[in-house]
Amino acid sequence: MSTGGEPEADAEMKAISGMTHITQNENQGEGGGGMLCLPENQVAGHRAEGGVLGPLVDKAGRFYKPLQDLERGENEVNFYQKFWSDPRIPPRVQHFFPRFYGRTSVQASDGGGMRDHAVIEDLTYQFQHPSIIDIKMGSRTWYPGASEEYIKKCISKDRETSSSLLGFRISGMQVYESPEKPTWKADKNWCKMLTNKGVRVALKRFVSLNPSSETDPDGLLAPYIYGAPGCILSQLLEMKAWFEEQTLYHFYSASLLLIYEGDPTSSNESFHSSGFTKRGISVKLIDYAHVLDGENIIDHNFLGGLCSLINVIAQIVADKA
Amino acid sequence: MSTGGEPEADAEMKAISGMTHITQNENQGEGGGGMLCLPENQVAGHRAEGGVLGPLVDKAGRFYKPLQDLERGENEVNFYQKFWSDPRIPPRVQHFFPRFYGRTSVQASDGGGMRDHAVIEDLTYQFQHPSIIDIKMGSRTWYPGASEEYIKKCISKDRETSSSLLGFRISGMQVYESPEKPTWKADKNWCKMLTNKGVRVALKRFVSLNPSSETDPDGLLAPYIYGAPGCILSQLLEMKAWFEEQTLYHFYSASLLLIYEGDPTSSNESFHSSGFTKRGISVKLIDYAHVLDGENIIDHNFLGGLCSLINVIAQIVADKA
């Protein structure tokens, strides 16, 4: 893997998806979902096209994430297995974590033959036109025990981006606008350049009816998507309450995904039965390649960033109230 | 100042005091408090003895902190002035901050002649036998805009001590035991060596009737000093509530002082009239040489460490419940 050893490699295989057929690569998943396809709604990480290794999806709502090198893949699978069999996890926070369906070997998207993949919940499976933002949490992304080289790279990235200052950074986003316009997408480099103010505008853009406006996203959906009962702010506060007491896991370099159905005419009853609220508004925690045992200490790095994110989003809601 | 430029220089002039006369240096304060003396209860920073520059106290409850070099002193005085005239500070949190009585020129303790000092509240003035712990807050002590050299030193210290892992480190402590035993004091190097577990034992030792026990401090005072209504945990939670919303200031390298009257036979009515509770139990935030404008962002670095400290102290209380 070309970027193995890079701090951003955590995000490399990350995607959230609908699906697009890969005609050149008729993958057969062993999980029973039939042909594997390219995820349609991927906002961060390398895409599985043009011979690049990346995630795939099936038609049954499962997401196939190729195991990363350098023990990252093993770490992630181990976390999923441990988490979903951990009796100390309160049921009220389980909905923040993608379901895990095991580990399987399928044809990798890079044409390199069979490769182990983690099979997890396809988080955008039920969406028609999801708006998605990927937020890498924590003012620092390095973890105790990492190599000096890795730590140095992380510190540089944290300082160059908004991580050090704000406690989080945006890694990718897409916002649905209307049937007439293409979904607005941010590229990786655009995200990297976001300052404190830029991050605020991006979080406002995420809940705007005119996301493609260069200068003035309207933020008109903020009271609903962010502020309404059960929606993003209240879910983040629920997550915060857990992080204030949980000392089980430290989530270094993990991301929060905020997702909602961008097309208001789309309705999907099944949202209601799976912990999703109206318009599928949901908060998910992903990317577990660097989850460490908590050693009886709270994850103050994640929690600090979460409190900062809550404060920024609450300001956006207040501005639109 | 020999250690100017060192990360720990923030703490250099820090002290909390009773008083010991300096007979060799009959200082005359201009604030009207008469002869200046050596603080008696100093747990961190250089002491003003043997020709070293350090803080002094008068007999009227004022603490004279010599202005540090490299703009640190100016920054600290500026913060005090700004803070105490800032209408955005809610009255409910003012008691966490030492009172500021201005800036004055007095004979410095190092014999170097007149020097500017910040005149602030002597936080242990009303105590007979204060038990004190100094906790440097935040998983990182460097601040945006610092020199690369300073940042590098801070990162090293944060990683060598418990700061990175726990979100805070202990910089000094003293615990009163009994009239028959000397007050138990931790030296700087002992503090620096504290691991995650060591910090927990130290915080238990701070509320023990046998603080000088090498192996097994009893923690018997935890339910009272930490856990009782209005005492340390509840004051920390009050502080946390403010840090969750305040975006005015970022307190890099600042310390929390936890103080209580170690001698239970000592009673001082004036504790009750000055925001102190029974046995003078109080939480103070000190050391403002690296306070930065918040730029509309919460101080997630301080807040994360505060949440971690609250969690550790709550665990100690729960163990003794």
XYZ file of C-alpha atoms in Angstrom:
642
model
C 0.000 0.000 0.000
C 1.657 3.150 -1.160
C 0.783 5.319 1.795
C 1.320 2.737 4.506
C 2.911 4.492 7.441
C 1.250 7.798 6.644
C -0.956 9.205 9.374
C -3.819 9.560 6.898
C -3.579 5.888 6.047
C -6.171 5.254 8.758
C -8.725 6.876 6.543
C -7.481 5.178 3.435
C -10.032 2.449 3.210
C -12.829 4.454 4.677
C -15.994 4.993 2.766
C -19.652 5.275 3.248
C -21.560 4.054 0.416
C -24.440 3.462 -1.869
C -23.171 1.454 -4.796
C -21.898 1.658 -8.355
C -21.218 -1.515 -10.256
C -17.631 -2.360 -11.008
C -18.107 -4.036 -14.332
C -14.431 -4.768 -14.785
C -14.218 -6.720 -11.598
C -16.983 -9.153 -10.930
C -16.369 -9.745 -7.329
C -18.151 -12.505 -5.501
C -18.532 -11.816 -1.807
C -18.639 -14.797 0.476
C -21.127 -13.106 2.771
C -24.010 -13.892 0.467
C -24.602 -10.342 -0.793
C -23.717 -11.199 -4.374
C -21.627 -8.998 -6.644
C -19.463 -6.418 -4.907
C -19.540 -2.834 -6.163
C -17.861 0.490 -5.721
C -19.333 2.594 -2.903
C -21.140 5.597 -4.301
C -20.996 7.948 -1.330
C -17.401 8.046 -0.271
C -16.181 11.309 1.232
C -12.731 10.398 2.568
C -9.984 7.905 1.800
C -8.831 6.257 -1.420
C -11.520 5.097 -3.818
C -11.525 1.538 -5.122
C -11.155 2.470 -8.779
C -8.404 2.487 -11.348
C -6.635 -0.425 -9.732
C -6.510 1.144 -6.303
C -7.245 -0.881 -3.199
C -10.413 0.389 -1.570
C -13.712 -0.604 -0.019
C -16.551 -2.369 -1.754
C -20.211 -2.890 -0.981
C -22.782 -5.550 -1.697
C -26.507 -5.182 -2.371
C -27.499 -6.302 1.099
C -26.193 -3.307 3.075
C -22.712 -4.564 3.808
C -19.478 -2.683 3.404
C -16.213 -4.549 2.701
C -13.175 -2.752 4.016
C -9.851 -4.298 2.949
C -7.652 -4.888 5.972
C -4.950 -2.240 6.117
C -1.270 -3.021 6.402
C 0.996 -2.522 9.404
C -1.413 -4.173 11.846
C -3.976 -1.444 11.311
C -6.396 -3.858 9.690
C -5.940 -6.450 12.420
C -6.401 -3.778 15.077
C -9.619 -2.622 13.503
C -11.093 -6.112 13.196
C -10.029 -6.878 16.762
C -11.757 -3.753 18.000
C -14.990 -4.603 16.182
C -14.974 -8.104 17.618
C -14.189 -6.927 21.130
C -16.628 -4.031 21.065
C -19.618 -6.049 19.907
C -19.061 -8.675 22.567
C -18.220 -6.242 25.365
C -20.898 -6.322 28.085
C -19.612 -3.030 29.484
C -20.904 -1.074 26.472
C -24.292 0.400 27.374
C -27.009 -0.350 24.777
C -27.776 3.374 24.513
C -24.468 4.057 22.737
C -24.369 1.023 20.443
C -26.138 2.902 17.653
C -23.061 5.107 17.231
C -21.034 2.115 16.028
C -21.397 0.323 12.675
C -22.500 -3.290 12.947
C -19.823 -5.867 12.311
C -20.511 -8.946 10.214
C -17.146 -10.637 10.443
C -14.093 -11.004 8.306
C -13.980 -12.531 4.879
C -11.694 -12.998 1.923
C -12.863 -11.495 -1.368
C -11.293 -10.282 -4.613
C -9.589 -7.004 -3.797
C -10.479 -3.960 -5.886
C -6.866 -3.489 -7.005
C -6.863 -6.716 -8.964
C -4.327 -8.179 -6.554
C -6.397 -11.280 -5.901
C -8.110 -12.469 -2.764
C -7.628 -10.358 0.313
C -9.118 -10.229 3.809
C -11.841 -7.641 4.312
C -13.754 -6.533 7.391
C -17.460 -6.754 6.674
C -19.349 -3.960 8.347
C -22.615 -2.091 8.066
C -22.961 0.030 4.934
C -23.921 3.264 6.671
C -25.607 4.919 3.693
C -27.396 1.830 2.400
C -30.845 3.176 3.154
C -30.261 6.656 1.795
C -31.304 8.062 -1.566
C -29.133 11.189 -1.497
C -27.118 11.288 1.697
C -25.356 14.422 2.854
C -22.257 13.339 4.751
C -19.438 14.963 6.679
C -16.388 13.126 8.023
C -14.762 14.750 11.071
C -11.486 13.410 12.418
C -11.635 13.836 16.162
C -9.109 14.951 18.736
C -6.580 17.749 18.926
C -3.905 15.097 18.536
C -3.981 12.066 16.296
C -0.864 10.304 17.537
C -1.132 7.653 20.207
C 1.180 6.438 22.953
C 3.459 3.726 21.638
C 3.515 4.921 18.030
C 6.867 5.288 16.274
C 8.669 8.616 16.572
C 8.327 9.087 12.831
C 4.577 8.557 12.954
C 4.199 10.887 15.943
C 6.171 13.597 14.178
C 3.975 13.336 11.078
C 0.821 13.437 13.150
C 1.970 16.498 15.097
C 2.725 18.294 11.824
C -0.666 17.439 10.356
C -2.472 18.360 13.548
C -0.777 21.749 13.550
C -1.249 22.358 9.821
C -4.938 21.563 9.969
C -7.536 22.733 12.470
C -6.963 19.752 14.797
C -4.648 21.444 17.304
C -6.671 24.621 17.488
C -10.233 23.313 17.258
C -9.844 19.769 18.535
C -11.042 18.247 15.250
C -10.660 18.563 11.496
C -12.883 17.899 8.527
C -11.639 15.034 6.339
C -14.348 15.031 3.696
C -17.909 16.031 2.973
C -20.673 15.928 0.408
C -23.971 17.794 0.475
C -26.992 17.044 -1.700
C -28.486 20.172 -3.208
C -31.307 19.420 -5.660
C -32.230 17.112 -8.535
C -30.890 19.752 -10.936
C -27.477 20.126 -9.373
C -24.694 17.661 -8.712
C -24.091 16.776 -5.082
C -21.575 19.270 -3.701
C -18.328 17.502 -2.768
C -15.230 18.718 -0.986
C -11.925 17.287 -2.032
C -9.215 16.210 0.377
C -6.995 19.215 -0.224
C -9.861 21.651 0.228
C -10.562 20.060 3.597
C -6.931 20.197 4.679
C -6.782 23.938 4.119
C -9.739 24.767 6.356
C -8.929 27.214 9.132
C -10.983 27.753 12.282
C -13.366 30.017 10.366
C -13.370 27.728 7.317
C -14.412 24.763 9.433
C -17.338 26.754 10.804
C -18.467 27.711 7.320
C -18.127 24.078 6.203
C -20.292 22.895 9.091
C -22.841 25.546 8.109
C -22.563 24.510 4.441
C -23.372 20.970 5.486
C -26.847 22.111 6.563
C -27.504 24.603 3.787
C -30.025 24.553 0.965
C -27.384 26.170 -1.252
C -24.267 24.158 -0.366
C -22.606 24.995 -3.660
C -22.644 28.722 -2.890
C -19.029 29.803 -2.888
C -19.417 32.583 -0.383
C -22.631 32.337 1.536
C -24.123 28.980 2.458
C -27.463 29.740 4.114
C -27.407 27.229 6.990
C -31.202 27.091 6.812
C -31.392 23.446 7.863
C -29.355 24.001 11.048
C -32.372 24.178 13.388
C -33.638 20.872 12.004
C -30.617 18.723 11.191
C -28.473 19.955 14.078
C -30.858 21.425 16.586
C -34.104 19.427 16.616
C -34.774 16.902 19.394
C -33.082 13.581 18.671
C -31.009 15.069 15.864
C -27.282 15.725 15.619
C -26.683 17.958 18.644
C -28.679 15.760 20.935
C -26.913 12.646 19.641
C -23.534 14.305 20.174
C -24.537 15.197 23.729
C -25.541 11.585 24.322
C -22.137 10.497 23.042
C -20.428 13.092 25.250
C -22.174 11.765 28.347
C -20.676 8.350 27.631
C -17.194 9.734 26.949
C -17.266 11.557 30.278
C -17.362 8.253 32.070
C -16.057 5.537 29.742
C -12.464 4.488 30.379
C -12.524 1.385 28.163
C -11.238 2.679 24.846
C -9.241 5.603 23.457
C -10.190 6.435 19.886
C -7.109 7.973 18.270
C -7.568 9.165 14.682
C -11.181 8.033 14.655
C -13.841 9.981 12.790
C -17.374 11.046 13.405
C -19.660 10.718 10.405
C -22.710 12.947 10.400
C -25.268 11.763 7.843
C -28.740 12.815 6.794
C -30.998 12.275 3.818
C -30.430 15.285 1.601
C -33.563 14.831 -0.455
C -36.563 15.842 1.665
C -38.981 14.084 -0.700
C -37.292 10.776 0.023
C -38.930 8.887 2.813
C -37.779 5.623 4.182
C -39.774 4.000 6.916
C -36.935 1.727 7.898
C -34.962 4.706 9.195
C -37.276 4.683 12.157
C -36.695 1.102 13.052
C -32.917 1.216 13.187
C -32.114 3.988 15.603
C -32.219 6.604 12.868
C -34.520 9.555 13.281
C -36.424 11.574 10.714
C -34.440 12.035 7.486
C -32.073 9.379 8.725
C -30.110 11.888 10.777
C -27.347 9.938 12.420
C -23.970 10.192 14.083
C -21.495 7.337 13.635
C -18.038 6.762 15.019
C -15.711 5.024 12.538
C -12.059 4.110 11.894
C -10.688 1.956 14.649
C -7.190 1.230 13.417
C -5.775 3.158 16.381
C -8.157 2.355 19.192
C -6.213 1.677 22.382
C -7.185 0.183 25.688
C -8.323 3.039 27.953
C -6.280 1.903 30.984
C -8.927 3.314 33.307
C -8.461 6.835 31.876
C -11.149 8.719 29.990
C -10.440 9.598 26.357
C -9.887 13.291 27.135
C -8.447 13.891 23.679
C -11.593 12.700 21.913
C -13.866 14.224 24.548
C -12.219 17.652 24.307
C -12.681 17.653 20.541
C -16.256 16.485 20.912
C -17.043 19.320 23.330
C -15.501 21.751 20.852
C -17.554 20.346 17.966
C -20.723 20.561 20.063
C -19.929 24.179 20.872
C -19.330 25.094 17.210
C -22.522 23.368 16.053
C -24.515 24.948 18.891
C -23.257 28.362 17.728
C -24.476 27.645 14.189
C -27.879 26.627 15.528
C -28.056 29.717 17.733
C -27.252 31.953 14.758
C -30.214 30.497 12.882
C -32.660 30.430 15.797
C 16.467 34.331 35.071
C 18.385 31.152 34.572
C 15.560 29.056 33.293
C 13.909 31.650 31.101
C 12.665 29.862 28.038
C 12.074 26.594 29.846
C 8.547 25.304 29.765
C 8.512 24.991 33.528
C 9.433 28.641 33.855
C 5.706 29.364 33.974
C 5.622 27.827 37.385
C 8.825 29.419 38.475
C 7.399 32.221 40.499
C 4.385 30.357 41.642
C 3.727 29.899 45.285
C 0.960 29.745 47.710
C 1.876 30.979 50.990
C 1.716 31.639 54.645
C 4.773 33.535 55.595
C 8.273 33.223 56.960
C 10.203 36.370 57.689
C 13.195 37.127 55.522
C 15.374 38.778 58.062
C 18.168 39.416 55.634
C 15.999 41.362 53.293
C 13.717 43.841 54.899
C 11.470 44.472 52.007
C 8.998 47.264 52.130
C 5.964 46.644 49.988
C 4.267 49.667 48.546
C 0.861 48.109 48.933
C 0.719 48.944 52.626
C 1.206 45.409 53.917
C 4.507 46.167 55.563
C 7.507 43.869 55.501
C 7.591 41.273 52.753
C 8.368 37.709 53.675
C 9.049 34.321 52.193
C 5.908 32.321 51.481
C 5.657 29.363 53.808
C 3.461 27.058 51.764
C 5.037 26.845 48.363
C 4.599 23.573 46.503
C 5.891 24.385 43.015
C 8.368 26.759 41.407
C 11.601 28.314 42.643
C 11.679 29.537 46.214
C 12.770 33.055 47.030
C 15.709 32.060 49.164
C 19.458 31.909 48.792
C 19.505 34.782 46.352
C 16.935 33.268 44.023
C 14.182 35.362 42.505
C 10.847 34.231 43.863
C 7.540 35.347 45.286
C 7.018 37.182 48.552
C 4.043 37.829 50.783
C 2.973 40.574 53.161
C 1.008 40.319 56.417
C -2.215 41.542 54.866
C -2.941 38.539 52.621
C -1.154 39.666 49.497
C 1.230 37.689 47.354
C 3.965 39.418 45.347
C 4.922 37.552 42.210
C 7.952 38.963 40.379
C 7.154 39.542 36.727
C 8.746 36.805 34.646
C 10.960 37.465 31.674
C 10.158 36.915 27.999
C 6.794 38.701 28.189
C 5.433 36.072 30.517
C 5.127 38.533 33.363
C 3.457 41.155 31.179
C 1.069 38.534 29.821
C 0.100 37.462 33.291
C -0.536 40.984 34.558
C -2.493 41.769 31.397
C -4.648 38.723 31.935
C -5.371 39.639 35.547
C -6.357 43.153 34.544
C -8.512 42.003 31.655
C -10.155 39.193 33.577
C -11.180 41.288 36.564
C -12.737 43.946 34.361
C -14.362 41.517 31.919
C -18.166 41.720 32.162
C -18.480 38.382 30.317
C -17.117 36.444 33.299
C -20.064 35.091 35.282
C -19.881 35.897 39.014
C -20.308 32.183 39.814
C -16.816 31.380 38.513
C -14.932 34.379 39.895
C -14.061 32.525 43.094
C -11.775 30.211 41.091
C -9.444 33.118 40.309
C -7.108 34.866 42.761
C -7.932 38.520 43.354
C -5.595 41.005 41.706
C -4.376 44.070 43.571
C -2.271 45.658 40.854
C 1.346 45.893 39.954
C 4.041 47.376 42.092
C 7.790 47.718 42.317
C 9.449 46.179 45.366
C 12.875 44.879 46.339
C 13.278 41.558 44.575
C 14.170 38.502 46.646
C 17.355 37.907 44.662
C 18.963 41.113 45.910
C 18.851 42.526 42.403
C 17.102 45.700 43.479
C 13.643 47.009 42.687
C 11.587 44.919 40.314
C 7.975 44.889 39.163
C 5.730 42.404 40.919
C 2.122 41.393 40.361
C 0.231 41.736 43.626
C -2.366 39.022 43.989
C -4.355 37.269 46.662
C -2.305 35.098 49.028
C -4.346 31.923 48.646
C -3.260 30.304 51.900
C -3.375 33.431 54.045
C -6.248 32.199 56.174
C -4.949 28.679 56.686
C -3.151 27.261 59.722
C -1.881 24.070 58.077
C -2.948 23.966 54.456
C -2.755 20.788 52.418
C -2.118 21.797 48.821
C -1.756 20.116 45.461
C -0.706 21.868 42.254
C -1.979 20.229 39.051
C -0.794 21.489 35.681
C -3.723 21.110 33.323
C -4.015 19.959 29.743
C -2.585 17.084 27.764
C -0.468 19.631 25.959
C 1.262 22.638 27.451
C 2.447 24.320 24.261
C 0.339 27.015 22.680
C -0.155 28.193 19.105
C 2.415 30.814 18.211
C 5.120 29.567 20.569
C 8.623 29.062 19.220
C 9.509 25.696 17.711
C 12.076 25.183 20.447
C 9.521 25.830 23.179
C 6.955 23.554 21.519
C 9.503 20.763 21.248
C 10.403 21.049 24.936
C 6.759 21.070 25.935
C 5.959 18.006 23.826
C 8.863 16.150 25.455
C 7.744 17.074 28.960
C 4.125 16.270 28.215
C 5.147 12.829 26.992
C 7.621 12.175 29.823
C 5.100 13.095 32.490
C 1.484 12.042 32.798
C 0.202 15.030 30.804
C -0.215 13.310 27.433
C -1.772 10.205 28.873
C -3.902 11.616 31.694
C -4.500 15.179 30.505
C -2.776 16.682 33.556
C 0.286 16.291 35.741
C 1.079 16.984 39.360
C 3.626 19.776 39.813
C 3.825 19.823 43.584
C 2.007 18.933 46.770
C 2.110 19.092 50.536
C -0.162 17.330 52.992
C -0.503 18.158 56.681
C -0.441 15.045 58.861
C -0.430 15.855 62.576
C 1.207 18.156 65.119
C 3.807 15.449 65.731
C 4.881 14.990 62.140
C 6.290 17.370 59.595
C 3.987 18.282 56.734
C 4.524 15.728 53.966
C 6.000 17.407 50.887
C 6.661 16.114 47.395
C 9.656 17.436 45.574
C 9.663 18.449 41.937
C 11.482 15.354 40.712
C 9.182 13.016 42.607
C 6.244 14.682 40.884
C 7.804 14.452 37.442
C 8.208 10.700 37.758
C 4.561 9.996 38.512
C 2.926 7.568 36.113
C -0.797 7.136 35.599
C -0.992 4.926 38.688
C 1.373 7.161 40.663
C -0.814 10.188 40.007
C -3.836 8.306 41.334
C -1.996 7.330 44.497
C -0.811 10.937 44.914
C -4.373 12.232 44.636
C -5.389 9.662 47.237
C -2.421 10.622 49.429
C -3.630 14.216 49.295
C -6.766 13.205 51.224
C -5.176 10.701 53.581
C -4.714 10.780 57.333
C -1.363 9.038 56.826
C 0.080 10.979 53.870
C 3.635 10.040 54.791
C 2.902 6.325 54.362
C 5.250 5.131 51.659
C 3.031 2.406 50.354
C -0.514 2.777 51.506
C -2.094 6.182 51.976
C -5.569 5.557 53.408
C -7.615 8.107 51.434
C -9.966 8.373 54.406
C -10.769 12.029 53.805
C -11.848 11.451 50.184
C -15.595 11.402 50.914
C -15.286 14.728 52.729
C -12.632 16.769 50.959
C -13.422 15.501 47.461
C -16.935 14.148 47.642
C -19.023 16.242 50.027
C -21.474 18.819 48.659
C -19.733 22.084 47.826
C -16.293 20.478 48.126
C -13.681 19.723 45.492
C -15.618 17.509 43.084
C -18.593 19.804 43.039
C -16.361 22.840 42.525
C -14.586 21.072 39.651
C -17.952 20.268 38.069
C -18.937 23.919 38.388
C -15.704 24.885 36.657
C -16.315 22.262 33.951
C -19.761 23.690 33.200
C -18.133 27.049 32.502
C -15.376 25.548 30.345
C -17.974 23.769 28.235
C -19.285 27.100 27.092
C -16.599 29.745 27.599
C -14.672 30.683 24.449
C -12.959 33.751 25.903
C -9.661 32.367 27.132
C -7.383 29.365 26.608
C -5.343 28.514 29.677
C -2.144 26.842 28.455
C 0.204 25.626 31.177
C -2.115 26.872 33.890
C -2.524 24.987 37.158
C -5.344 24.055 39.427
C -4.587 24.411 43.112
C -6.637 22.284 45.448
C -6.368 23.499 49.023
C -7.889 22.556 52.357
C -7.132 23.106 56.004
C -5.164 20.062 57.075
C -5.669 20.600 60.780
C -9.260 19.711 61.663
C -9.004 21.505 65.005
C -8.326 24.751 63.226
C -11.459 26.754 62.614
C -11.635 30.000 60.805
C -14.936 31.757 60.480
C -13.738 33.924 57.657
C -13.540 30.894 55.360
C -17.289 31.007 55.153
C -17.488 34.607 54.082
C -15.090 34.392 51.167
C -16.454 31.633 49.000
C -14.570 28.968 50.913
C -16.466 26.088 52.375
C -15.864 24.095 55.538
C -12.141 23.518 56.179
C -11.460 26.123 53.518
C -11.761 23.575 50.740
C -11.122 25.449 47.545
C -10.153 25.117 43.916
C -8.126 27.890 42.305
C -6.855 28.368 38.797
C -3.410 29.996 38.656
C -0.493 30.784 36.326
C -1.597 32.930 33.446
C 1.657 33.532 31.604
C 0.294 31.593 28.613
C -3.358 32.524 28.547
C -4.443 33.191 24.965
C -7.532 34.754 23.503
C -10.067 31.974 22.920
C -10.974 33.077 19.376
C -14.502 31.781 19.849
C -13.226 28.229 20.493
C -13.641 26.404 23.782
C -10.472 25.453 25.662
C -10.802 21.755 24.788
C -7.269 21.057 25.986
C -7.980 22.334 29.500
C -11.508 20.915 29.486
C -10.347 17.431 28.457
C -7.812 17.398 31.299
C -10.421 18.686 33.727
C -12.832 15.898 32.758
C -10.033 13.395 33.265
C -9.175 14.819 36.701
C -12.839 14.737 37.689
C -13.034 11.107 36.633
C -9.913 10.115 38.594
C -11.094 11.930 41.738
C -14.588 10.447 41.388
C -12.997 6.981 41.257
C -11.110 7.692 44.499
C -14.324 8.838 46.159
C -16.202 5.779 44.891
C -13.495 3.484 46.275
C -14.000 5.005 49.713
C -17.793 5.206 49.616
